[in-house]
Structure formats: C-alpha cells, structure tokens
Amino acid sequence: MSSHTPVIVVHGGAGTVAPENHAAAIAGTRAAAAAGQAVLLDGGSCEDAAVAAVRVLEDDPTFNAGRGACMNRDGDFEHDAAIMRSRDLRSGAVASVSAVRDAVLLARLVMEQTPHCLVVGVGAAALARAHGVGHFGRDEVWTAKAEAAHREVLAGRASADNRADTVGAVALDRHGHLCAAASTGGVLHKLPGRVGDTPLCGAGFYAHPGLGACGTTGVGEAILTHVLAFEALRRASERPGEAATIAASLCAAASRHHNGAAVGLILVRPDGEVAIVHASEHMSWALAIGDAAPISGLRRDLSPGT
Ligand code: ASP
C-alpha cells in the first residue's frame, strides 16, 4: 500500500473575473475540488479525480468550459481539452471541437482508446460519437452570459482581452501517480480554428512521475511560447520547496513578454508540494489536501510551499 497524501488543486481561469461571478467562481472551484477529493479519498485514481473535478466545472455555467464556454468571432463554440497521467506519460487532447459539453471526456478517450495524443475538429467529434462519449449541440453549451459577452465585444462596448474562467485540475493520488486535466472554450472572440495552449502537451499541461503535474491558464499565445507547464515543473524540480516562487516568476515573465497578458498555473509535485500562482487580476482556485476541507479563493498570494 502507498503512503501518499492525496492532493487535488483546481483553477477556474486566470484573468479578470466579473464582479457578479466572484462568489460563484469561489463556490464552483471549491465544489470541483471536493468532487476530486472524494474520488481520491475513496482510493480512486488521479485521472478519475482530475476528470471528476473538471466535469463539475464544465457543467457550471460560471466557467469558460462546457456549458458556459465563450464564443468565437462568428458566435460559434469551439472547445479544447486535455489530460495527461504520469504513470506511463500517456496524454490525450482534443482541439477545435464544436459545441461539446464534456470535452475532457473526449481528451480521455484519445488517451485511453487511441495511439494518438491530439485529435481535432470533426475527427474528434466522430471518434467520440463512435464510442458514445460526449454531449454535443449548441443547446448543451449556450448560456445567456456567453451570448451577452459576444454581443458586447461585437458592438465594441467591451474588450475580449484577459477574460478568465477556463478550467483545470491537477491531482496526486494515494499511489503517488499524478494527472493534469483541463477544458476550455478558448479566448473570447478568437478566430475560428484558433487553438491556444490548453490542448498542447508541455505548454498547457504536463504530468511526469519525477516532476509532478501542472496545468496552465490565461492567454494561450503567451503561455505556449514559453512551454510553461513543462518548464514550471522542470524548474521547480531543481529547487524543491520553492515551486510557488519559481512558477510565479515564470508566469510574470510570460505575461511581461505578451503585453501583460493573464498567465497562471497550478502545480503539484510528486512530494505533494503545491503551487497556485497567477500574473493576472484573478484566478479562482481551490485546494484539498488529504481529508481536510477544500479551501478556495479568487486570488492567490505568493506563499512558497503551499
Ligand atoms: N488558455 C486558454 C486559451 O488560450 C484560455 C484560458 O486559460 O483562459 O485558449
């Protein structure tokens, strides 16, 4: 039997969270962490825990994933999602999938049922349908909030920049295995076909037995240029106990190089050390260690080691 204390960390996106969503973002991330924690305490795998947490967030219209995803420039929904496990370094991701409520399940399908790492668009939807996975259709994902945001940007009354609410989770299970999972509608008003960091291994997510698991969030163009998820894990492994400080400086650098774009990440190392950091006004987050009640917030002050 293993002696690892289970850990789950979730985020609800780096950026600016609208004031009317503050309470919902904190409650939603806490509920997601609780769902993942329940799986871990029950002896479940890190994959099951991370997916359970992301599914809660995909179903919560507060967040930019699944139901509640933002629209692209044409008013359509295009989703990206990913998952990776440390156990065998398998990963799966989907990108640019039209109107799907549970894209993280498609990513898991790619990881578990195909020899591939990334499947996009109609191919990903066809794969999912062939396996009876996924809830598809505009009605599954449309929200009045997304419609309003799209119209505001179209009318020039609001900026599409640095909106938050993408979702992700990282988990460490009792066996010491690690997993990262994420789901997003991408960035508001993106060009049709645009893909960010979320489904890109090494940039948006990574999991490795010796390094840990990491998920990123924020403006994908800033993040993928810096291969942020892998780089944060690699650098943190060089200075155990300083993961938060190291990750914060990487997020700040990526943000600086991209005109102050929102950048954030969550990370758990094989020894259970956690980092929750962001260079952005907000990043809703929640953390559950062992059987302690999950804690959550809308910002994270830098406190190394926690
Ligand atoms: N990183 C996502 C993207 O660029 C968006 C986000 O995390 O808010 O597609």
XYZ file of C-alpha atoms in Angstrom, residues 93-97 110 114 116-125 127:
18
model
C -6.194 16.077 -26.144
C -8.838 17.456 -28.451
C -8.974 20.852 -30.117
C -11.491 22.921 -32.016
C -14.398 20.593 -31.303
C -7.990 9.921 -27.065
C -6.232 5.647 -29.485
C -2.616 9.389 -30.651
C -2.099 12.422 -28.440
C -4.181 15.103 -30.165
C -7.275 14.779 -32.360
C -9.059 17.862 -33.682
C -12.375 19.092 -35.037
C -14.751 16.761 -36.820
C -12.370 13.835 -36.348
C -12.540 14.224 -32.586
C -16.329 14.527 -32.670
C -14.347 9.451 -32.554
